Backbone as JSON Lines, residues from 0, in Angstrom:
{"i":0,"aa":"X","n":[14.7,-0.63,22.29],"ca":[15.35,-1.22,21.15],"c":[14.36,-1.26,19.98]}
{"i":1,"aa":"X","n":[14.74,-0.66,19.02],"ca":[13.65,-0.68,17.7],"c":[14.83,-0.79,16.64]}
{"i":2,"aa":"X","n":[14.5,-1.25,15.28],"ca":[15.26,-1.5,14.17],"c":[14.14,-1.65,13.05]}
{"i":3,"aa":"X","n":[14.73,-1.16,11.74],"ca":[13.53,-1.77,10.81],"c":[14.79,-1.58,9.55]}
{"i":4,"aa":"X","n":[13.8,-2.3,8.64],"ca":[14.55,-2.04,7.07],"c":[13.67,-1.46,5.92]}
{"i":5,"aa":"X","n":[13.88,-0.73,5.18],"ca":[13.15,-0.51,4.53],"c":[13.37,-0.61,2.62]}
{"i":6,"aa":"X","n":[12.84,-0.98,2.3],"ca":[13.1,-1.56,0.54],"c":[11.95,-0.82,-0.67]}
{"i":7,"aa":"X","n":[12.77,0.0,-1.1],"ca":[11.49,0.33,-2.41],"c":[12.32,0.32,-3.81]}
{"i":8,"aa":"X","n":[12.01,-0.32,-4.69],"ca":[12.69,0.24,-5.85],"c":[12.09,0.69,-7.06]}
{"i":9,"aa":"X","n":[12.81,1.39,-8.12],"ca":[12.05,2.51,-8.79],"c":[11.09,2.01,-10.1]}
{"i":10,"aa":"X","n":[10.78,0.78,-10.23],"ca":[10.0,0.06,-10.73],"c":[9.0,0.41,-11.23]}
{"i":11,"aa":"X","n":[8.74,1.17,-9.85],"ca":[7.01,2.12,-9.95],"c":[6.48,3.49,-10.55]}
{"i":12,"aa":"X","n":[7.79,3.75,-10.96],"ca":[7.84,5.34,-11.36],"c":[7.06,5.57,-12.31]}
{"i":13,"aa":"X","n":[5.96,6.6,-12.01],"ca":[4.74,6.65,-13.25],"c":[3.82,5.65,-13.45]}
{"i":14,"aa":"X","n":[3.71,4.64,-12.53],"ca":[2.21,3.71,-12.02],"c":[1.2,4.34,-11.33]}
{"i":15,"aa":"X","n":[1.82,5.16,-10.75],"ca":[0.8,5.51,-10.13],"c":[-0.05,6.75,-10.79]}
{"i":16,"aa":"X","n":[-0.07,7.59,-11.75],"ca":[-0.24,8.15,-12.6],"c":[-2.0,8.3,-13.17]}
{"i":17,"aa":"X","n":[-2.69,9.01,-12.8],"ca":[-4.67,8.86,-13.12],"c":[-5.15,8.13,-12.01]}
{"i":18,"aa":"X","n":[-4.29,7.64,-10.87],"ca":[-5.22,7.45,-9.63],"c":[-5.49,7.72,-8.62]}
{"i":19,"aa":"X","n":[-6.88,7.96,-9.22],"ca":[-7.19,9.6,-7.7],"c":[-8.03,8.79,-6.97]}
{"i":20,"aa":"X","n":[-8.38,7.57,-7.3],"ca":[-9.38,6.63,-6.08],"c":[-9.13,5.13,-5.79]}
{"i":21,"aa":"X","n":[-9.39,4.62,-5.06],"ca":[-9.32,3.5,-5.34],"c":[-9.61,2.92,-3.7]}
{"i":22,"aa":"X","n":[-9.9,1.56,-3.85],"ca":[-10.49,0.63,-3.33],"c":[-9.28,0.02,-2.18]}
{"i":23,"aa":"X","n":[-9.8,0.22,-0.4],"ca":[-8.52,0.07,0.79],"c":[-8.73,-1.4,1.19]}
{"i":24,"aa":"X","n":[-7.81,-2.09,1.84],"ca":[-8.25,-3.22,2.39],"c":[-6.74,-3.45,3.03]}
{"i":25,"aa":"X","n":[-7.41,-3.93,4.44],"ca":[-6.07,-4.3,5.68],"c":[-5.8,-5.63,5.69]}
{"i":26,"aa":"X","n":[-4.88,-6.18,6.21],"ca":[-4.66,-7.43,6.82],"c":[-4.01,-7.55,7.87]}
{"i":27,"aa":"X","n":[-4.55,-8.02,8.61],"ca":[-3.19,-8.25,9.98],"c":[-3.61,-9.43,10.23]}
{"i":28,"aa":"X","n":[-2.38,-10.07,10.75],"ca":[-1.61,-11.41,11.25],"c":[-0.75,-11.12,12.32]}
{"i":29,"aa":"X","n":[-1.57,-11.84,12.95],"ca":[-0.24,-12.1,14.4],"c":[-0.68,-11.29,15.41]}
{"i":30,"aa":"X","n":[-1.65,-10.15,15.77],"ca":[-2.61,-9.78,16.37],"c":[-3.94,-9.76,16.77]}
{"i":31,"aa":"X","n":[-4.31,-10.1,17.54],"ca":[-6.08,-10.23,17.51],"c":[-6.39,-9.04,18.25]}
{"i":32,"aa":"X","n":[-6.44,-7.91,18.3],"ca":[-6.96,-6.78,18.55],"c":[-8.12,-5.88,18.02]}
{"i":33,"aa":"X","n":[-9.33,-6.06,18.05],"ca":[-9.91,-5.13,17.23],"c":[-10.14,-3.92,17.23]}
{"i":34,"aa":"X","n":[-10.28,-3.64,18.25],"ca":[-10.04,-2.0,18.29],"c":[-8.5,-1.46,18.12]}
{"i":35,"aa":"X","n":[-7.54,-1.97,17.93],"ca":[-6.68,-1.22,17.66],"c":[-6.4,-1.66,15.74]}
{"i":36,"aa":"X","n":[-7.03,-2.63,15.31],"ca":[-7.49,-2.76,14.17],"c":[-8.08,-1.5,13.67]}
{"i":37,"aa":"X","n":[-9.56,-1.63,13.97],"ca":[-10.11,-0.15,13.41],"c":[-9.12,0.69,13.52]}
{"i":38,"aa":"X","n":[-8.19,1.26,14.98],"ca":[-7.76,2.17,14.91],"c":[-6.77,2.63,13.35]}
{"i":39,"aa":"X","n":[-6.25,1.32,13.0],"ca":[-5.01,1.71,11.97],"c":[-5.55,1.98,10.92]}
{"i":40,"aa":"X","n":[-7.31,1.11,10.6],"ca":[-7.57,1.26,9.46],"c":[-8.26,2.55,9.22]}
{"i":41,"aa":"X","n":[-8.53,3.13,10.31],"ca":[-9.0,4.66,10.01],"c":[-7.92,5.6,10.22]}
{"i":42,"aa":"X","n":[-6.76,5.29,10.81],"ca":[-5.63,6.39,10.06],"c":[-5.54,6.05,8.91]}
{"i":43,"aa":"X","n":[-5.48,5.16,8.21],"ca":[-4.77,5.11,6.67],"c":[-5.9,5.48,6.17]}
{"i":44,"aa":"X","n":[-7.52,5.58,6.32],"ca":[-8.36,6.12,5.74],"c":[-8.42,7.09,5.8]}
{"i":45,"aa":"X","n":[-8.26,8.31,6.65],"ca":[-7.8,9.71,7.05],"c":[-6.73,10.31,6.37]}
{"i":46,"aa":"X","n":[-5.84,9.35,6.14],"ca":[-4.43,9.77,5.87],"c":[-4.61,10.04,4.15]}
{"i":47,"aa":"X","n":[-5.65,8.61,3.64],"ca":[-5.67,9.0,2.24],"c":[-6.48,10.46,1.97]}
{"i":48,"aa":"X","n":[-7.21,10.37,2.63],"ca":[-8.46,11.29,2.36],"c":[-7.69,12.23,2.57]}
{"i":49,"aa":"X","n":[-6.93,13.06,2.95],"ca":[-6.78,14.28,3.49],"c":[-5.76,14.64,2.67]}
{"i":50,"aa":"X","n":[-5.31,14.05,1.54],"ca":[-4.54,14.0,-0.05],"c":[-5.65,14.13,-1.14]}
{"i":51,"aa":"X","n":[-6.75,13.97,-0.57],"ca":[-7.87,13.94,-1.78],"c":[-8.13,12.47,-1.88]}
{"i":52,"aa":"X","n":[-7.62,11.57,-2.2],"ca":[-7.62,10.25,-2.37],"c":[-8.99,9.31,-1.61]}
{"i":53,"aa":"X","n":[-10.26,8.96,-2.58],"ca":[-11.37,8.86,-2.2],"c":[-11.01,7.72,-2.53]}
{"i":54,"aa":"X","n":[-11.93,6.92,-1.29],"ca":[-12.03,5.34,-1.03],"c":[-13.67,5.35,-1.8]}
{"i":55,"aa":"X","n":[-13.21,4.05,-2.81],"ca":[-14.37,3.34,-3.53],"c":[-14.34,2.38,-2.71]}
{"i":56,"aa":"X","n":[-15.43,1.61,-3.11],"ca":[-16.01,-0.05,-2.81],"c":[-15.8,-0.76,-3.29]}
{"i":57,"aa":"X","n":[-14.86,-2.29,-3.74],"ca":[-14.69,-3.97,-4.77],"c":[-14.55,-2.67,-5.89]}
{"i":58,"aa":"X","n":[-13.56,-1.86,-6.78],"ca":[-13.19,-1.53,-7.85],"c":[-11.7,-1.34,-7.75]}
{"i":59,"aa":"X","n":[-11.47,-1.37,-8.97],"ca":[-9.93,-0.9,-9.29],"c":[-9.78,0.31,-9.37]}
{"i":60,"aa":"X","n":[-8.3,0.97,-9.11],"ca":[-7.31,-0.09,-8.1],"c":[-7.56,-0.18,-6.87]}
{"i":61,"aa":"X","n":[-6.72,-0.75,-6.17],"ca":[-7.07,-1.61,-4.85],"c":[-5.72,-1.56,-4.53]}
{"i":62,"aa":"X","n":[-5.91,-1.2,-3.01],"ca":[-4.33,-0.76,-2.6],"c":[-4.81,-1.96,-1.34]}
{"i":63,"aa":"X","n":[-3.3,-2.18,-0.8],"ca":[-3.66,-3.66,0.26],"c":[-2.78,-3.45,1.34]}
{"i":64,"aa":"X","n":[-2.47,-3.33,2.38],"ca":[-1.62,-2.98,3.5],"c":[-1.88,-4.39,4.57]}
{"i":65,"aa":"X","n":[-0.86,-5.54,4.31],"ca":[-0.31,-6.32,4.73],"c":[0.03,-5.99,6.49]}
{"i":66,"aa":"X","n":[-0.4,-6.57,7.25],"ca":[0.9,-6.38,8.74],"c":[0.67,-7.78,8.81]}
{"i":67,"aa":"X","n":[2.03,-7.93,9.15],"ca":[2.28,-9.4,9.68],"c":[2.98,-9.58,11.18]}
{"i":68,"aa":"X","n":[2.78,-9.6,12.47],"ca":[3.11,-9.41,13.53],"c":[4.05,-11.02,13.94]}
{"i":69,"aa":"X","n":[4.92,-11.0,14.52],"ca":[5.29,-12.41,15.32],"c":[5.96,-11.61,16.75]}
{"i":70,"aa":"X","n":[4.93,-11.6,17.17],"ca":[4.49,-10.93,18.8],"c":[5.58,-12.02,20.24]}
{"i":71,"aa":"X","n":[6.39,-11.9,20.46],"ca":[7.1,-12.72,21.41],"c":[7.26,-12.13,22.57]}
{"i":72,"aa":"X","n":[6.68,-12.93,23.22],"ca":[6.46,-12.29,25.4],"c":[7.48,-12.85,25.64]}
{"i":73,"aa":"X","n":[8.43,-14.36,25.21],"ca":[9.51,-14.78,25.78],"c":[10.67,-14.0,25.25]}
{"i":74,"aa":"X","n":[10.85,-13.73,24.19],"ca":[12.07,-13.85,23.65],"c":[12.15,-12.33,23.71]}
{"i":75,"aa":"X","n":[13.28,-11.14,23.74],"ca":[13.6,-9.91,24.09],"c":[13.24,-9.34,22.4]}
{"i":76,"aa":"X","n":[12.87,-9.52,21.36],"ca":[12.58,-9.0,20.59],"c":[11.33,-9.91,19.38]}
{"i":77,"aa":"X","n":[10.53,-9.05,19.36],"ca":[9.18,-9.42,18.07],"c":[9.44,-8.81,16.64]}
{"i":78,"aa":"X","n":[9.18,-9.14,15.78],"ca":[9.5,-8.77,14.34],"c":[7.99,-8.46,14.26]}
{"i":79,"aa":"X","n":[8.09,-7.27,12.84],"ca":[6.99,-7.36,12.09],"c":[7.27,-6.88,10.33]}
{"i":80,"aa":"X","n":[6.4,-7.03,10.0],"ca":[6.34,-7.01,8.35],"c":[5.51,-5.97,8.1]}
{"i":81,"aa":"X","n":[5.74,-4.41,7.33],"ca":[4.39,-4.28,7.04],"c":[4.56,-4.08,5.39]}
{"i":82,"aa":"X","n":[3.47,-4.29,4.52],"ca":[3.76,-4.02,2.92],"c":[2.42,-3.18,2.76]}
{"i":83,"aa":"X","n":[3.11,-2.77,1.44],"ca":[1.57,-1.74,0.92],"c":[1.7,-2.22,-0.88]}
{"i":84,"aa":"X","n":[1.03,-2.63,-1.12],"ca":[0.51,-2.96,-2.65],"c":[-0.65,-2.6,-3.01]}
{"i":85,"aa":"X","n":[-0.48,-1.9,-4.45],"ca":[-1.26,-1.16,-5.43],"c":[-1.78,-1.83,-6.6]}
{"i":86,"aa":"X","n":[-2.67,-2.92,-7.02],"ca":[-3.29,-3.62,-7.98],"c":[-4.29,-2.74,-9.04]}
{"i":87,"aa":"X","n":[-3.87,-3.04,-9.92],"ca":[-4.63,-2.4,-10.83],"c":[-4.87,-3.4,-12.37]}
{"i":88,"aa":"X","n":[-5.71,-2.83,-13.38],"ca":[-6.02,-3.41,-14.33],"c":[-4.98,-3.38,-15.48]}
{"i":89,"aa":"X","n":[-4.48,-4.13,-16.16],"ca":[-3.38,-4.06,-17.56],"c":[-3.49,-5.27,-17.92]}
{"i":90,"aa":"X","n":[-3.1,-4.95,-19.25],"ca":[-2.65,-6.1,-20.58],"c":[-1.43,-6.54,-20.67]}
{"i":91,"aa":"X","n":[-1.61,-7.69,-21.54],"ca":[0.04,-7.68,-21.42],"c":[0.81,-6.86,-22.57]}
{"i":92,"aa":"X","n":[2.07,-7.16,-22.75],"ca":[2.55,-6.38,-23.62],"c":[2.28,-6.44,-25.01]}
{"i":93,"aa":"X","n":[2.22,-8.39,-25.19],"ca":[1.94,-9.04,-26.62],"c":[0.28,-8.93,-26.78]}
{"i":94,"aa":"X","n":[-0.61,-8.6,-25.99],"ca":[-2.04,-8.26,-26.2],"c":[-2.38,-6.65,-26.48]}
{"i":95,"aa":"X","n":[-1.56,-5.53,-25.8],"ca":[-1.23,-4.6,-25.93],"c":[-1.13,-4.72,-27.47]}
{"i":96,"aa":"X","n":[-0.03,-5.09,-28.09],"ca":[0.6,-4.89,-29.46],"c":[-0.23,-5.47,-30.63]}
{"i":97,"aa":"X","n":[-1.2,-6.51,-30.13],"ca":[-2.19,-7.32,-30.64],"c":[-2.81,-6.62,-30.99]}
{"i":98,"aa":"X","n":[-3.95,-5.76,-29.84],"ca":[-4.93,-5.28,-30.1],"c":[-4.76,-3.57,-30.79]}
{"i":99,"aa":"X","n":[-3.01,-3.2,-31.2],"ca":[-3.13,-1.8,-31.78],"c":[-3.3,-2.59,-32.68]}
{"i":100,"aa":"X","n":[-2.58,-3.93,-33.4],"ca":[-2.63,-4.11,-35.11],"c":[-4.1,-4.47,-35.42]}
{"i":101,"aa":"X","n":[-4.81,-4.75,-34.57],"ca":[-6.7,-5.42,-35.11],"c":[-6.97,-3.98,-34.63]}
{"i":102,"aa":"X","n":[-6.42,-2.86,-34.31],"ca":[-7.42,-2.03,-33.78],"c":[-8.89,-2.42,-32.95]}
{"i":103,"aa":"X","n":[-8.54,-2.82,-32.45],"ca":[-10.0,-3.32,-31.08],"c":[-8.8,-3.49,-30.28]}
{"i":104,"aa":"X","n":[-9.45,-2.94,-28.47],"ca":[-9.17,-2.76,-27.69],"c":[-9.6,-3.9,-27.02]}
{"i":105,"aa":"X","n":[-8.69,-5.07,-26.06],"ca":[-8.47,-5.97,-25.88],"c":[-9.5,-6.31,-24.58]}
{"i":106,"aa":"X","n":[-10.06,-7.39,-24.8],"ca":[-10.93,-7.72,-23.35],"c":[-9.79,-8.42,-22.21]}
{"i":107,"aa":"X","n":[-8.95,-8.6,-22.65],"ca":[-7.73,-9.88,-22.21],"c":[-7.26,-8.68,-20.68]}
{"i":108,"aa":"X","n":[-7.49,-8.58,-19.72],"ca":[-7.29,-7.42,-18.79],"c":[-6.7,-8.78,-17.73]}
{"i":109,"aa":"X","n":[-5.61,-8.24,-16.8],"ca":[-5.51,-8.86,-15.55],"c":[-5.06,-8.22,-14.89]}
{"i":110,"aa":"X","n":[-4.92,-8.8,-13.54],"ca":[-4.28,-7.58,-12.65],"c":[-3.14,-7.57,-12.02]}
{"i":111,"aa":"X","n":[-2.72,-6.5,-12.17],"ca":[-1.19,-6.59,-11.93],"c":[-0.91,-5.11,-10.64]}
{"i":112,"aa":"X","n":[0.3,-6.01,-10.05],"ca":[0.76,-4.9,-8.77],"c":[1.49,-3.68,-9.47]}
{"i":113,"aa":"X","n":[0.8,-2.72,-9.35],"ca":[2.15,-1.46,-9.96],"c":[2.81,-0.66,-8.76]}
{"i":114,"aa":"X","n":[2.44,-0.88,-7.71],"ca":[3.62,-0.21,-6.59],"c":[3.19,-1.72,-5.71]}
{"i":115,"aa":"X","n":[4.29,-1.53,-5.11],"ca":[4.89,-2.4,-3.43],"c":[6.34,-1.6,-2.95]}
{"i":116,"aa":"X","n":[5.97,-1.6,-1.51],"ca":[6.98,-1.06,-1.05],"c":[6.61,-2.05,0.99]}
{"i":117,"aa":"X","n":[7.89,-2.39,1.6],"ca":[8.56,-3.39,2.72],"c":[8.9,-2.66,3.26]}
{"i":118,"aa":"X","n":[8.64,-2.95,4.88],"ca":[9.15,-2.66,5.88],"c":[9.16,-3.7,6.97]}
{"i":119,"aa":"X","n":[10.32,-3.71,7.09],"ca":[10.37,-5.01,8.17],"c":[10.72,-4.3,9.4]}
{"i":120,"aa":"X","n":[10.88,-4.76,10.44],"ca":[11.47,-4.26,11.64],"c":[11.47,-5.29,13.05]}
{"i":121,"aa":"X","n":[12.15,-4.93,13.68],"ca":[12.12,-5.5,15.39],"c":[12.02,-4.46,16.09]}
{"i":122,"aa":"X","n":[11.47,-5.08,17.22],"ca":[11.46,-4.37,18.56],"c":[10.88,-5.08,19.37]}
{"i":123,"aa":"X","n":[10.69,-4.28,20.96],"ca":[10.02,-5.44,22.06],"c":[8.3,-5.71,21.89]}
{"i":124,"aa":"X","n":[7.98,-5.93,22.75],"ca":[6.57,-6.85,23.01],"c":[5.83,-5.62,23.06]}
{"i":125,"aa":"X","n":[6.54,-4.75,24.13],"ca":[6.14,-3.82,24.63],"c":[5.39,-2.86,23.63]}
{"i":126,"aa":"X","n":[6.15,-2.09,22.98],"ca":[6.66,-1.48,21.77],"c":[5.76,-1.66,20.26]}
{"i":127,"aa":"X","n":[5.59,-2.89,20.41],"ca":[5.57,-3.22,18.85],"c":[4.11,-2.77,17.87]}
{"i":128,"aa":"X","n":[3.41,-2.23,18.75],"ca":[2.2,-1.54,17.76],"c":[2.7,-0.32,17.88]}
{"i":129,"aa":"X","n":[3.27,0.4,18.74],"ca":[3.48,1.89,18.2],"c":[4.3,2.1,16.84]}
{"i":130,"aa":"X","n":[5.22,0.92,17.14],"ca":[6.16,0.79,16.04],"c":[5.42,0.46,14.66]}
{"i":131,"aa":"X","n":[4.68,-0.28,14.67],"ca":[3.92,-0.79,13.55],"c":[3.07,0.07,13.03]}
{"i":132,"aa":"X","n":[2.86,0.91,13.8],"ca":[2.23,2.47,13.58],"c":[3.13,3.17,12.78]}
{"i":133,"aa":"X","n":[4.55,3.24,13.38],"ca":[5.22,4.56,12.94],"c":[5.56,3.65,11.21]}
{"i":134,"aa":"X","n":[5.82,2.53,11.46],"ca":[6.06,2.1,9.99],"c":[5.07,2.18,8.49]}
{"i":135,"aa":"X","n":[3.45,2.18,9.39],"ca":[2.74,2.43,8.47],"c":[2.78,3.81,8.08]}
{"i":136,"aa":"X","n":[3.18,4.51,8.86],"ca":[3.01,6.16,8.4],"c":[4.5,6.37,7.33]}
{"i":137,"aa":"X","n":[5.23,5.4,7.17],"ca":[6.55,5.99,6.53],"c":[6.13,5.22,5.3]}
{"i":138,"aa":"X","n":[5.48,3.99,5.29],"ca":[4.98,3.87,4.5],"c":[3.77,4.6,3.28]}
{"i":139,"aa":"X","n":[3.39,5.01,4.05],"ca":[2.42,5.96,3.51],"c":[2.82,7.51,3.14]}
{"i":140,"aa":"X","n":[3.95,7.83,3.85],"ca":[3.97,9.03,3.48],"c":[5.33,8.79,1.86]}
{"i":141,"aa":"X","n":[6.04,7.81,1.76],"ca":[6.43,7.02,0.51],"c":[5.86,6.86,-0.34]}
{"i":142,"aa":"X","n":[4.58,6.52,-0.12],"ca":[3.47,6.34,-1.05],"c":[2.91,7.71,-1.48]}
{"i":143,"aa":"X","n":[2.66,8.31,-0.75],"ca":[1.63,9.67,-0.97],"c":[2.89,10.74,-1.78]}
{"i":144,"aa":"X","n":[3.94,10.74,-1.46],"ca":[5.23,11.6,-1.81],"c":[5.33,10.75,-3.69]}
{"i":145,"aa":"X","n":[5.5,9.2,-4.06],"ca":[5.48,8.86,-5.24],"c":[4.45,9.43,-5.76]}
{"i":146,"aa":"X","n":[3.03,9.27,-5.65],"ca":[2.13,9.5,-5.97],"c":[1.88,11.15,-6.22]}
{"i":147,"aa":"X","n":[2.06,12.17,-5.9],"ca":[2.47,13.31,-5.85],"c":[3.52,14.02,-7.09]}
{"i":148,"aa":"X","n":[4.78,12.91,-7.36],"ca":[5.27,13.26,-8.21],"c":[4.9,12.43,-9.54]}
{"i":149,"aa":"X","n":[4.08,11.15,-9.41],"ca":[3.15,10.8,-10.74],"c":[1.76,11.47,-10.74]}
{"i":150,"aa":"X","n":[1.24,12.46,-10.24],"ca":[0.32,13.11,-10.38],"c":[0.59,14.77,-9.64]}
{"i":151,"aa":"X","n":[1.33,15.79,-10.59],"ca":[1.89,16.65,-9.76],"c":[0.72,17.29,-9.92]}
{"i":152,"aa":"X","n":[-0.48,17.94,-10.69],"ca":[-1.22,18.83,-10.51],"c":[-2.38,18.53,-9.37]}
{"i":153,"aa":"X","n":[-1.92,17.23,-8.16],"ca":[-2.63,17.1,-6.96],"c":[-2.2,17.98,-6.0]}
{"i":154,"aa":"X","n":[-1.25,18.74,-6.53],"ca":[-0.45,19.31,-4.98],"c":[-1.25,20.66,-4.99]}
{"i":155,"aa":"X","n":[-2.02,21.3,-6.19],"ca":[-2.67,22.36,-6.1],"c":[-4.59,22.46,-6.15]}
């Protein structure tokens, strides 16, 4: 038994646009595994890399891959969460518009998410990291496919 949902909307179109690097970081909840930790965080490090996509160190942007596990041995099905968010540096709109009329370019910077994309799902006890696997890869290949068409001269 497996199920999931999946949610993206087009929000992001052209955020992702001049970023060829950026800075990885995992989270998981609801598992204490570490070796199968490393394991995920070196597919998604593999997975970027092999798009070109070079991992920096603490710089922008900063992409974040959420798992949230609620692991159940009693009950016939466990949920999980996984998200992927893309943080990066911007102004706002009224500092934007500020700093064309003074001409000076604004120190006023914060950071803001320009992609997120959800995947929820169930399945058993049994099950539920392969699954959490296959979700990160649909995730990612969502990601790498947007990213592709906001940066088309990566495909050559």
């Amino acid at each position: 038994m497996s199920s999931n949902s999946f949610a993206q909307g087009k929000w992001h179109d052209g955020n992702l646009k001049g970023i060829n690097d950026l800075f990885f970081s995992l989270n998981i909840k609801g598992i204490d595994d570490g070796v199968w930790e490393k394991r995920v965080f070196s597919f998604i490090e593999l997975r970027l890399l092999e798009h070109g996509i070079e991992l920096i160190q603490d710089q922008m942007p900063r992409m974040v891959i959420d798992i949230q596990i609620l692991d159940s041995r009693i009950e016939k099905t466990s949920t999980y969460l996984v998200m992927c968010s893309v943080y990066n540096y911007g102004v706002s709109e009224k500092e934007y518009y500020r700093s064309m009329a003074d001409t000076l370019i604004t120190r006023k910077l914060m950071t803001s998410k320009v992609y997120s994309q959800e995947l929820i799902g169930q399945t058993s006890s049994k099950k539920i990291h392969r699954e959490v696997e296959k979700s990160i890869n649909k995730i990612l290949t969502t990601y790498l496919d947007q990213w592709y068409r906001d940066n088309p001269l990566k495909q050559f």
